[in-house]
PDB file of C-alpha atoms in Angstrom:
ATOM      1  CA  UNK F  51     109.656  22.624  50.707  1.00 66.00           C
ATOM      2  CA  UNK F  52     110.319  20.195  47.880  1.00 66.00           C
ATOM      3  CA  UNK F  53     112.839  20.919  45.120  1.00 62.00           C
ATOM      4  CA  UNK F  54     113.110  18.724  42.030  1.00 63.00           C
ATOM      5  CA  UNK F  55     116.750  18.579  40.888  1.00 59.00           C
ATOM      6  CA  UNK F  56     117.383  18.598  37.171  1.00 57.00           C
ATOM      7  CA  UNK F  57     121.120  19.384  37.165  1.00 56.00           C
ATOM      8  CA  UNK F  58     124.220  19.165  39.345  1.00 57.00           C
ATOM      9  CA  UNK F  59     124.370  22.940  39.735  1.00 63.00           C
ATOM     10  CA  UNK F  60     121.175  23.563  41.689  1.00 64.00           C
ATOM     11  CA  UNK F  61     121.607  26.057  44.576  1.00 64.00           C
ATOM     12  CA  UNK F  62     121.326  24.673  48.105  1.00 66.00           C
ATOM     13  CA  UNK F  63     122.628  21.165  47.475  1.00 71.00           C
ATOM     14  CA  UNK F  64     126.310  21.913  48.091  1.00 70.00           C
ATOM     15  CA  UNK F  65     125.947  20.270  51.496  1.00 70.00           C
ATOM     16  CA  UNK F  66     125.701  16.951  49.681  1.00 74.00           C
ATOM     17  CA  UNK F  67     128.136  17.555  46.853  1.00 69.00           C
ATOM     18  CA  UNK F  68     131.052  19.954  47.043  1.00 52.00           C
ATOM     19  CA  UNK F  69     132.014  19.789  50.709  1.00 52.00           C
ATOM     20  CA  UNK F  70     134.520  17.237  52.025  1.00 57.00           C
ATOM     21  CA  UNK F  71     134.118  15.644  55.449  1.00 61.00           C
ATOM     22  CA  UNK F  72     136.642  18.127  56.855  1.00 61.00           C
ATOM     23  CA  UNK F  73     134.779  21.083  55.338  1.00 57.00           C
ATOM     24  CA  UNK F  74     131.462  19.823  56.680  1.00 56.00           C
ATOM     25  CA  UNK F  75     133.003  19.446  60.121  1.00 58.00           C
ATOM     26  CA  UNK F  76     134.398  22.985  60.175  1.00 58.00           C
ATOM     27  CA  UNK F  77     131.654  24.825  58.296  1.00 48.00           C
ATOM     28  CA  UNK F  78     131.273  28.352  59.766  1.00 43.00           C
ATOM     29  CA  UNK F  79     132.909  27.238  63.025  1.00 50.00           C
ATOM     30  CA  UNK F  80     133.382  23.893  64.794  1.00 50.00           C
ATOM     31  CA  UNK F  81     130.216  24.263  66.870  1.00 54.00           C
ATOM     32  CA  UNK F  82     128.139  25.013  63.755  1.00 63.00           C
ATOM     33  CA  UNK F  83     129.494  22.145  61.673  1.00 82.00           C
ATOM     34  CA  UNK F  84     127.431  19.703  59.689  1.00 85.00           C
ATOM     35  CA  UNK F  85     127.391  15.934  59.210  1.00 90.00           C
ATOM     36  CA  UNK F  86     125.542  13.618  56.835  1.00 88.00           C
ATOM     37  CA  UNK F  87     123.251  10.846  58.113  1.00 92.00           C
ATOM     38  CA  UNK F  88     122.517   8.116  55.590  1.00 89.00           C
ATOM     39  CA  UNK F  89     119.519   5.730  55.394  1.00 89.00           C
ATOM     40  CA  UNK F  90     116.039   6.164  56.921  1.00 91.00           C
ATOM     41  CA  UNK F  91     116.726   4.115  60.056  1.00 93.00           C
ATOM     42  CA  UNK F  92     119.860   6.096  60.944  1.00 95.00           C
ATOM     43  CA  UNK F  93     118.092   9.413  60.301  1.00 95.00           C
ATOM     44  CA  UNK F  94     115.191   8.406  62.548  1.00 95.00           C
ATOM     45  CA  UNK F  95     117.626   7.532  65.367  1.00 97.00           C
ATOM     46  CA  UNK F  96     119.265  10.955  65.030  1.00 97.00           C
ATOM     47  CA  UNK F  97     115.892  12.737  65.079  1.00 96.00           C
ATOM     48  CA  UNK F  98     114.850  10.705  68.131  1.00 96.00           C
ATOM     49  CA  UNK F  99     117.965  11.962  69.927  1.00 96.00           C
ATOM     50  CA  UNK F 100     117.180  15.578  69.121  1.00 95.00           C
ATOM     51  CA  UNK F 101     119.603  16.210  66.258  1.00 95.00           C
ATOM     52  CA  UNK F 102     118.640  19.159  64.061  1.00 94.00           C
ATOM     53  CA  UNK F 103     117.971  18.416  60.364  1.00 94.00           C
ATOM     54  CA  UNK F 104     119.071  21.038  57.812  1.00 91.00           C
ATOM     55  CA  UNK F 105     118.191  19.445  54.468  1.00 89.00           C
ATOM     56  CA  UNK F 106     117.112  16.109  53.007  1.00 90.00           C
ATOM     57  CA  UNK F 107     118.204  14.515  49.733  1.00 87.00           C
ATOM     58  CA  UNK F 108     116.347  11.485  48.395  1.00 83.00           C
ATOM     59  CA  UNK F 109     115.282   9.690  45.284  1.00 79.00           C
ATOM     60  CA  UNK F 110     112.006  10.902  43.855  1.00 79.00           C
ATOM     61  CA  UNK F 111     110.295   7.572  44.527  1.00 76.00           C
ATOM     62  CA  UNK F 112     111.055   7.798  48.259  1.00 73.00           C
ATOM     63  CA  UNK F 113     108.972  10.959  48.788  1.00 75.00           C
ATOM     64  CA  UNK F 114     105.938   8.758  49.300  1.00 79.00           C
ATOM     65  CA  UNK F 115     107.992   5.782  50.507  1.00 79.00           C
ATOM     66  CA  UNK F 116     111.033   5.436  52.793  1.00 80.00           C
ATOM     67  CA  UNK F 117     111.405   9.197  53.299  1.00 83.00           C
ATOM     68  CA  UNK F 118     107.743   9.980  53.973  1.00 88.00           C
ATOM     69  CA  UNK F 119     107.891   9.611  57.764  1.00 90.00           C
ATOM     70  CA  UNK F 120     111.134  11.585  57.948  1.00 92.00           C
ATOM     71  CA  UNK F 121     109.681  14.445  55.898  1.00 87.00           C
ATOM     72  CA  UNK F 122     106.596  14.583  58.117  1.00 90.00           C
ATOM     73  CA  UNK F 123     108.771  14.741  61.235  1.00 91.00           C
ATOM     74  CA  UNK F 124     110.994  17.538  59.920  1.00 88.00           C
ATOM     75  CA  UNK F 125     108.211  19.987  59.169  1.00 81.00           C
ATOM     76  CA  UNK F 126     107.896  22.480  56.341  1.00 81.00           C
ATOM     77  CA  UNK F 127     111.003  24.560  57.011  1.00 88.00           C
ATOM     78  CA  UNK F 128     113.553  21.898  56.046  1.00 91.00           C
ATOM     79  CA  UNK F 129     114.216  21.732  52.285  1.00 89.00           C
ATOM     80  CA  UNK F 130     113.794  18.359  50.567  1.00 89.00           C
ATOM     81  CA  UNK F 131     115.761  17.816  47.359  1.00 85.00           C
ATOM     82  CA  UNK F 132     114.733  14.975  45.062  1.00 83.00           C
ATOM     83  CA  UNK F 133     115.856  13.524  41.772  1.00 74.00           C
ATOM     84  CA  UNK F 134     116.571  10.316  39.920  1.00 72.00           C
ATOM     85  CA  UNK F 135     118.876   7.660  41.359  1.00 72.00           C
ATOM     86  CA  UNK F 136     121.364   8.304  38.541  1.00 71.00           C
ATOM     87  CA  UNK F 137     121.448  12.070  39.101  1.00 68.00           C
ATOM     88  CA  UNK F 138     121.855  11.736  42.860  1.00 70.00           C
ATOM     89  CA  UNK F 139     124.729   9.270  42.386  1.00 71.00           C
ATOM     90  CA  UNK F 140     126.484  11.835  40.180  1.00 67.00           C
ATOM     91  CA  UNK F 141     125.714  14.542  42.722  1.00 63.00           C
ATOM     92  CA  UNK F 142     127.144  12.752  45.762  1.00 63.00           C
ATOM     93  CA  UNK F 143     129.735  10.529  44.116  1.00 62.00           C
ATOM     94  CA  UNK F 144     128.262   7.301  45.493  1.00 58.00           C
ATOM     95  CA  UNK F 145     125.041   5.296  45.359  1.00 58.00           C
ATOM     96  CA  UNK F 146     122.764   6.284  48.215  1.00 59.00           C
ATOM     97  CA  UNK F 147     121.978   3.575  50.755  1.00 54.00           C
ATOM     98  CA  UNK F 148     118.192   3.238  50.791  1.00 59.00           C
ATOM     99  CA  UNK F 149     118.106   6.432  48.721  1.00 71.00           C
ATOM    100  CA  UNK F 150     118.004   9.001  51.561  1.00 85.00           C
ATOM    101  CA  UNK F 151     120.581  11.458  52.994  1.00 88.00           C
ATOM    102  CA  UNK F 152     120.047  14.087  55.685  1.00 91.00           C
ATOM    103  CA  UNK F 153     122.380  16.994  56.450  1.00 91.00           C
ATOM    104  CA  UNK F 154     122.262  17.656  60.202  1.00 93.00           C
ATOM    105  CA  UNK F 155     123.739  20.148  62.625  1.00 91.00           C
ATOM    106  CA  UNK F 156     126.664  18.909  64.694  1.00 91.00           C
ATOM    107  CA  UNK F 157     125.925  18.992  68.423  1.00 90.00           C
ATOM    108  CA  UNK F 158     128.048  20.692  71.028  1.00 91.00           C
ATOM    109  CA  UNK F 159     130.110  17.878  72.518  1.00 93.00           C
ATOM    110  CA  UNK F 160     130.143  17.219  76.272  1.00 96.00           C
ATOM    111  CA  UNK F 161     133.311  17.550  78.319  1.00 97.00           C
ATOM    112  CA  UNK F 162     135.322  14.504  79.378  1.00 98.00           C
ATOM    113  CA  UNK F 163     134.089  15.121  82.911  1.00 97.00           C
ATOM    114  CA  UNK F 164     130.453  15.009  81.739  1.00 98.00           C
ATOM    115  CA  UNK F 165     130.991  11.762  79.833  1.00 98.00           C
ATOM    116  CA  UNK F 166     132.679  10.148  82.842  1.00 98.00           C
ATOM    117  CA  UNK F 167     130.547  11.550  85.657  1.00 96.00           C
ATOM    118  CA  UNK F 168     128.002   8.737  85.983  1.00 96.00           C
ATOM    119  CA  UNK F 169     129.837   6.123  83.916  1.00 98.00           C
ATOM    120  CA  UNK F 170     131.171   2.802  85.125  1.00 98.00           C
ATOM    121  CA  UNK F 171     132.586   1.556  81.830  1.00 98.00           C
ATOM    122  CA  UNK F 172     134.036   3.754  79.094  1.00 98.00           C
ATOM    123  CA  UNK F 173     136.142   2.984  76.053  1.00 98.00           C
ATOM    124  CA  UNK F 174     139.098   5.050  74.891  1.00 98.00           C
ATOM    125  CA  UNK F 175     139.665   4.810  71.134  1.00 97.00           C
ATOM    126  CA  UNK F 176     143.313   5.624  70.484  1.00 96.00           C
ATOM    127  CA  UNK F 177     144.362   6.273  66.900  1.00 94.00           C
ATOM    128  CA  UNK F 178     141.709   4.186  65.127  1.00 94.00           C
ATOM    129  CA  UNK F 179     141.292   5.727  61.676  1.00 93.00           C
ATOM    130  CA  UNK F 180     139.137   3.248  59.770  1.00 94.00           C
ATOM    131  CA  UNK F 181     135.560   4.542  59.566  1.00 94.00           C
ATOM    132  CA  UNK F 182     134.094   1.034  59.483  1.00 96.00           C
ATOM    133  CA  UNK F 183     135.894   0.109  62.700  1.00 96.00           C
ATOM    134  CA  UNK F 184     134.787   3.322  64.416  1.00 97.00           C
ATOM    135  CA  UNK F 185     131.173   2.658  63.500  1.00 97.00           C
ATOM    136  CA  UNK F 186     131.370  -0.978  64.603  1.00 97.00           C
ATOM    137  CA  UNK F 187     132.952  -0.053  67.953  1.00 98.00           C
ATOM    138  CA  UNK F 188     130.172   2.443  68.643  1.00 98.00           C
ATOM    139  CA  UNK F 189     127.523  -0.120  67.758  1.00 98.00           C
ATOM    140  CA  UNK F 190     129.053  -2.656  70.163  1.00 98.00           C
ATOM    141  CA  UNK F 191     129.458   0.020  72.836  1.00 98.00           C
ATOM    142  CA  UNK F 192     125.761   0.890  72.651  1.00 97.00           C
ATOM    143  CA  UNK F 193     124.661  -2.749  72.602  1.00 97.00           C
ATOM    144  CA  UNK F 194     126.962  -4.066  75.321  1.00 97.00           C
ATOM    145  CA  UNK F 195     126.658  -1.513  78.081  1.00 94.00           C
ATOM    146  CA  UNK F 196     129.510   0.945  77.556  1.00 98.00           C
ATOM    147  CA  UNK F 197     128.524   4.258  79.145  1.00 98.00           C
ATOM    148  CA  UNK F 198     130.740   6.604  77.157  1.00 98.00           C
ATOM    149  CA  UNK F 199     133.365   6.862  74.426  1.00 98.00           C
ATOM    150  CA  UNK F 200     136.517   8.998  74.465  1.00 98.00           C
ATOM    151  CA  UNK F 201     138.608   9.395  71.317  1.00 97.00           C
ATOM    152  CA  UNK F 202     142.133  10.680  70.819  1.00 96.00           C
ATOM    153  CA  UNK F 203     142.502  13.384  68.191  1.00 93.00           C
ATOM    154  CA  UNK F 204     144.350  10.853  66.010  1.00 92.00           C
ATOM    155  CA  UNK F 205     141.143   8.831  65.635  1.00 94.00           C
ATOM    156  CA  UNK F 206     138.502   9.080  62.922  1.00 92.00           C
ATOM    157  CA  UNK F 207     135.542  11.403  63.435  1.00 93.00           C
ATOM    158  CA  UNK F 208     132.527   9.376  64.676  1.00 96.00           C
ATOM    159  CA  UNK F 209     130.205  11.619  62.644  1.00 94.00           C
ATOM    160  CA  UNK F 210     131.896  10.682  59.390  1.00 91.00           C
ATOM    161  CA  UNK F 211     129.117   9.574  57.009  1.00 88.00           C
ATOM    162  CA  UNK F 212     130.325   5.979  56.714  1.00 90.00           C
ATOM    163  CA  UNK F 213     131.034   5.637  60.453  1.00 95.00           C
ATOM    164  CA  UNK F 214     127.508   6.845  61.240  1.00 95.00           C
ATOM    165  CA  UNK F 215     125.983   4.366  58.778  1.00 92.00           C
ATOM    166  CA  UNK F 216     128.032   1.387  59.981  1.00 95.00           C
ATOM    167  CA  UNK F 217     127.080   2.201  63.579  1.00 97.00           C
ATOM    168  CA  UNK F 218     123.391   2.109  62.543  1.00 95.00           C
ATOM    169  CA  UNK F 219     122.981   5.381  64.422  1.00 96.00           C
ATOM    170  CA  UNK F 220     124.648   4.158  67.624  1.00 97.00           C
ATOM    171  CA  UNK F 221     126.943   7.211  67.538  1.00 98.00           C
ATOM    172  CA  UNK F 222     123.840   9.164  68.585  1.00 98.00           C
ATOM    173  CA  UNK F 223     123.082   6.885  71.542  1.00 97.00           C
ATOM    174  CA  UNK F 224     126.359   6.793  73.484  1.00 98.00           C
ATOM    175  CA  UNK F 225     127.878  10.001  74.914  1.00 98.00           C
ATOM    176  CA  UNK F 226     131.276  10.739  73.355  1.00 98.00           C
ATOM    177  CA  UNK F 227     133.899  13.423  73.120  1.00 97.00           C
ATOM    178  CA  UNK F 228     137.558  14.003  72.291  1.00 96.00           C
ATOM    179  CA  UNK F 229     140.236  13.174  74.872  1.00 97.00           C
ATOM    180  CA  UNK F 230     142.942  15.821  74.741  1.00 95.00           C
ATOM    181  CA  UNK F 231     144.789  14.811  77.899  1.00 94.00           C
ATOM    182  CA  UNK F 232     146.864  11.749  78.764  1.00 92.00           C
ATOM    183  CA  UNK F 233     145.505   8.358  79.765  1.00 92.00           C
ATOM    184  CA  UNK F 234     146.419   9.174  83.375  1.00 93.00           C
ATOM    185  CA  UNK F 235     143.811  11.930  83.407  1.00 96.00           C
ATOM    186  CA  UNK F 236     141.114   9.231  83.701  1.00 97.00           C
ATOM    187  CA  UNK F 237     142.317   8.647  87.269  1.00 97.00           C
ATOM    188  CA  UNK F 238     140.898  12.091  88.115  1.00 97.00           C
ATOM    189  CA  UNK F 239     137.429  10.665  87.452  1.00 97.00           C
ATOM    190  CA  UNK F 240     137.937   7.500  89.488  1.00 97.00           C
ATOM    191  CA  UNK F 241     138.799   5.187  86.577  1.00 98.00           C
ATOM    192  CA  UNK F 242     141.425   2.498  86.295  1.00 98.00           C
ATOM    193  CA  UNK F 243     142.689   1.932  82.771  1.00 98.00           C
ATOM    194  CA  UNK F 244     142.915  -1.380  80.898  1.00 97.00           C
ATOM    195  CA  UNK F 245     144.991  -1.301  77.703  1.00 96.00           C
ATOM    196  CA  UNK F 246     144.183  -4.091  75.251  1.00 95.00           C
ATOM    197  CA  UNK F 247     147.617  -5.299  74.114  1.00 91.00           C
ATOM    198  CA  UNK F 248     149.816  -8.368  73.868  1.00 83.00           C
ATOM    199  CA  UNK F 249     152.806  -8.075  76.210  1.00 83.00           C
ATOM    200  CA  UNK F 250     154.668 -10.327  78.606  1.00 80.00           C
ATOM    201  CA  UNK F 251     152.719  -8.723  81.443  1.00 84.00           C
ATOM    202  CA  UNK F 252     149.228  -8.987  79.921  1.00 90.00           C
ATOM    203  CA  UNK F 253     146.517 -10.486  82.110  1.00 94.00           C
ATOM    204  CA  UNK F 254     143.634 -12.451  80.582  1.00 94.00           C
ATOM    205  CA  UNK F 255     140.391 -10.648  79.903  1.00 95.00           C
ATOM    206  CA  UNK F 256     138.526 -12.691  82.508  1.00 93.00           C
ATOM    207  CA  UNK F 257     140.970 -11.842  85.319  1.00 95.00           C
ATOM    208  CA  UNK F 258     139.007 -11.372  88.586  1.00 95.00           C
ATOM    209  CA  UNK F 259     140.692  -8.042  89.340  1.00 96.00           C
ATOM    210  CA  UNK F 260     139.321  -6.544  86.136  1.00 96.00           C
ATOM    211  CA  UNK F 261     135.836  -7.780  86.844  1.00 91.00           C
ATOM    212  CA  UNK F 262     135.956  -6.263  90.324  1.00 95.00           C
ATOM    213  CA  UNK F 263     136.875  -2.730  89.188  1.00 97.00           C
ATOM    214  CA  UNK F 264     133.971  -0.351  89.868  1.00 97.00           C
ATOM    215  CA  UNK F 265     135.066   2.059  87.115  1.00 98.00           C
ATOM    216  CA  UNK F 266     137.119   0.869  84.164  1.00 98.00           C
ATOM    217  CA  UNK F 267     138.349   2.569  80.978  1.00 98.00           C
ATOM    218  CA  UNK F 268     139.060   0.059  78.194  1.00 98.00           C
ATOM    219  CA  UNK F 269     141.731   1.327  75.801  1.00 97.00           C
ATOM    220  CA  UNK F 270     141.617   0.147  72.173  1.00 96.00           C
ATOM    221  CA  UNK F 271     144.477   0.838  69.764  1.00 93.00           C
ATOM    222  CA  UNK F 272     145.097   1.239  66.069  1.00 84.00           C
ATOM    223  CA  UNK F 273     144.314  -1.408  63.488  1.00 65.00           C
ATOM    224  CA  UNK F 274     147.928  -1.990  62.489  1.00 67.00           C
ATOM    225  CA  UNK F 275     150.389  -1.078  65.230  1.00 73.00           C
ATOM    226  CA  UNK F 276     148.188  -1.337  68.308  1.00 79.00           C
ATOM    227  CA  UNK F 277     148.661   0.996  71.248  1.00 88.00           C
ATOM    228  CA  UNK F 278     151.767   3.182  71.661  1.00 88.00           C
ATOM    229  CA  UNK F 279     154.348   1.892  74.135  1.00 90.00           C
ATOM    230  CA  UNK F 280     153.864   4.877  76.429  1.00 90.00           C
ATOM    231  CA  UNK F 281     150.111   4.231  76.575  1.00 91.00           C
ATOM    232  CA  UNK F 282     150.684   0.595  77.503  1.00 92.00           C
ATOM    233  CA  UNK F 283     153.287   1.575  80.102  1.00 92.00           C
ATOM    234  CA  UNK F 284     150.957   4.069  81.783  1.00 93.00           C
ATOM    235  CA  UNK F 285     147.920   1.739  81.948  1.00 95.00           C
ATOM    236  CA  UNK F 286     146.857   0.164  85.223  1.00 96.00           C
ATOM    237  CA  UNK F 287     146.267  -3.144  83.444  1.00 96.00           C
ATOM    238  CA  UNK F 288     147.493  -4.599  80.174  1.00 96.00           C
ATOM    239  CA  UNK F 289     144.913  -7.089  78.950  1.00 96.00           C
ATOM    240  CA  UNK F 290     144.844  -9.852  76.345  1.00 92.00           C
ATOM    241  CA  UNK F 291     142.001 -11.919  74.931  1.00 89.00           C
ATOM    242  CA  UNK F 292     142.866 -15.627  75.305  1.00 88.00           C
ATOM    243  CA  UNK F 293     142.780 -17.234  71.843  1.00 84.00           C
ATOM    244  CA  UNK F 294     143.293 -20.643  70.275  1.00 85.00           C
ATOM    245  CA  UNK F 295     145.201 -21.949  67.226  1.00 86.00           C
ATOM    246  CA  UNK F 296     148.055 -19.476  67.783  1.00 79.00           C
ATOM    247  CA  UNK F 297     145.925 -16.579  66.556  1.00 79.00           C
ATOM    248  CA  UNK F 298     147.598 -13.517  68.049  1.00 74.00           C
ATOM    249  CA  UNK F 299     144.991 -10.818  67.563  1.00 75.00           C
ATOM    250  CA  UNK F 300     141.527  -9.815  66.371  1.00 83.00           C
ATOM    251  CA  UNK F 301     140.332  -6.874  64.334  1.00 89.00           C
ATOM    252  CA  UNK F 302     139.966  -3.908  66.694  1.00 94.00           C
ATOM    253  CA  UNK F 303     136.177  -3.809  66.315  1.00 95.00           C
ATOM    254  CA  UNK F 304     135.847  -7.534  67.064  1.00 94.00           C
ATOM    255  CA  UNK F 305     138.246  -7.266  70.014  1.00 94.00           C
ATOM    256  CA  UNK F 306     136.266  -4.317  71.383  1.00 96.00           C
ATOM    257  CA  UNK F 307     133.015  -6.285  71.295  1.00 97.00           C
ATOM    258  CA  UNK F 308     134.592  -9.204  73.164  1.00 96.00           C
ATOM    259  CA  UNK F 309     136.084  -6.882  75.783  1.00 97.00           C
ATOM    260  CA  UNK F 310     132.847  -4.935  76.256  1.00 97.00           C
ATOM    261  CA  UNK F 311     130.861  -8.115  76.860  1.00 96.00           C
ATOM    262  CA  UNK F 312     133.333  -9.625  79.287  1.00 96.00           C
ATOM    263  CA  UNK F 313     133.931  -6.448  81.302  1.00 96.00           C
ATOM    264  CA  UNK F 314     130.355  -5.136  81.329  1.00 91.00           C
ATOM    265  CA  UNK F 315     128.716  -3.912  84.511  1.00 81.00           C
TER     266      UNK F 315
END
């Protein structure tokens, strides 16, 4: 079903215009929420992982171009809205990357137990609020062998439009869920915890004891303040990345990639 948009008031396109990220997330109820996937490659990854498309928005010229394969995969029951690049920019408030957006149904998230059950390496994202960093951490997690991601409720939503795009769809590849309990709860699933932080008691990232752990949860903190003191105090290990030239820290996404590579199983 193709609909040519000629104004900003067309029915059915509110998914792409009037709803904030929070409203998309809580539409109807949390288990029936919606997120926006941006760019053909990201949309294809989501479809490959079984995510349900609800509507597509693309520039008119992409109907026979970048969006053609996506449209053929979605079938005839998913509406496709098209228009000029200028109109769609007014509609969404930003210029579309590669000219294609897809509204998709949010999945039911697994439990912490399900994420941890067969995992050997997981990352805990504690209070990271920058969407670019969230997306980059997920991309590194998928590429470097992290089995699952757990996020505190103070962290950014991984299905935020920008986080999804920066991850290049990796948020669909790695199991993730929200962690509502304390760091110590990971012990119930056989994990030891490694908090990435600079303290007097920090051990280097290549410490043999870390490498020998059969199940390890790597804890990454906020961009500015790092991990809370109580989180550091409760961790089994406090870990630093050895660095030169008196550089004291890396961006959280860069630090995560280094830690994932070194501690991979």
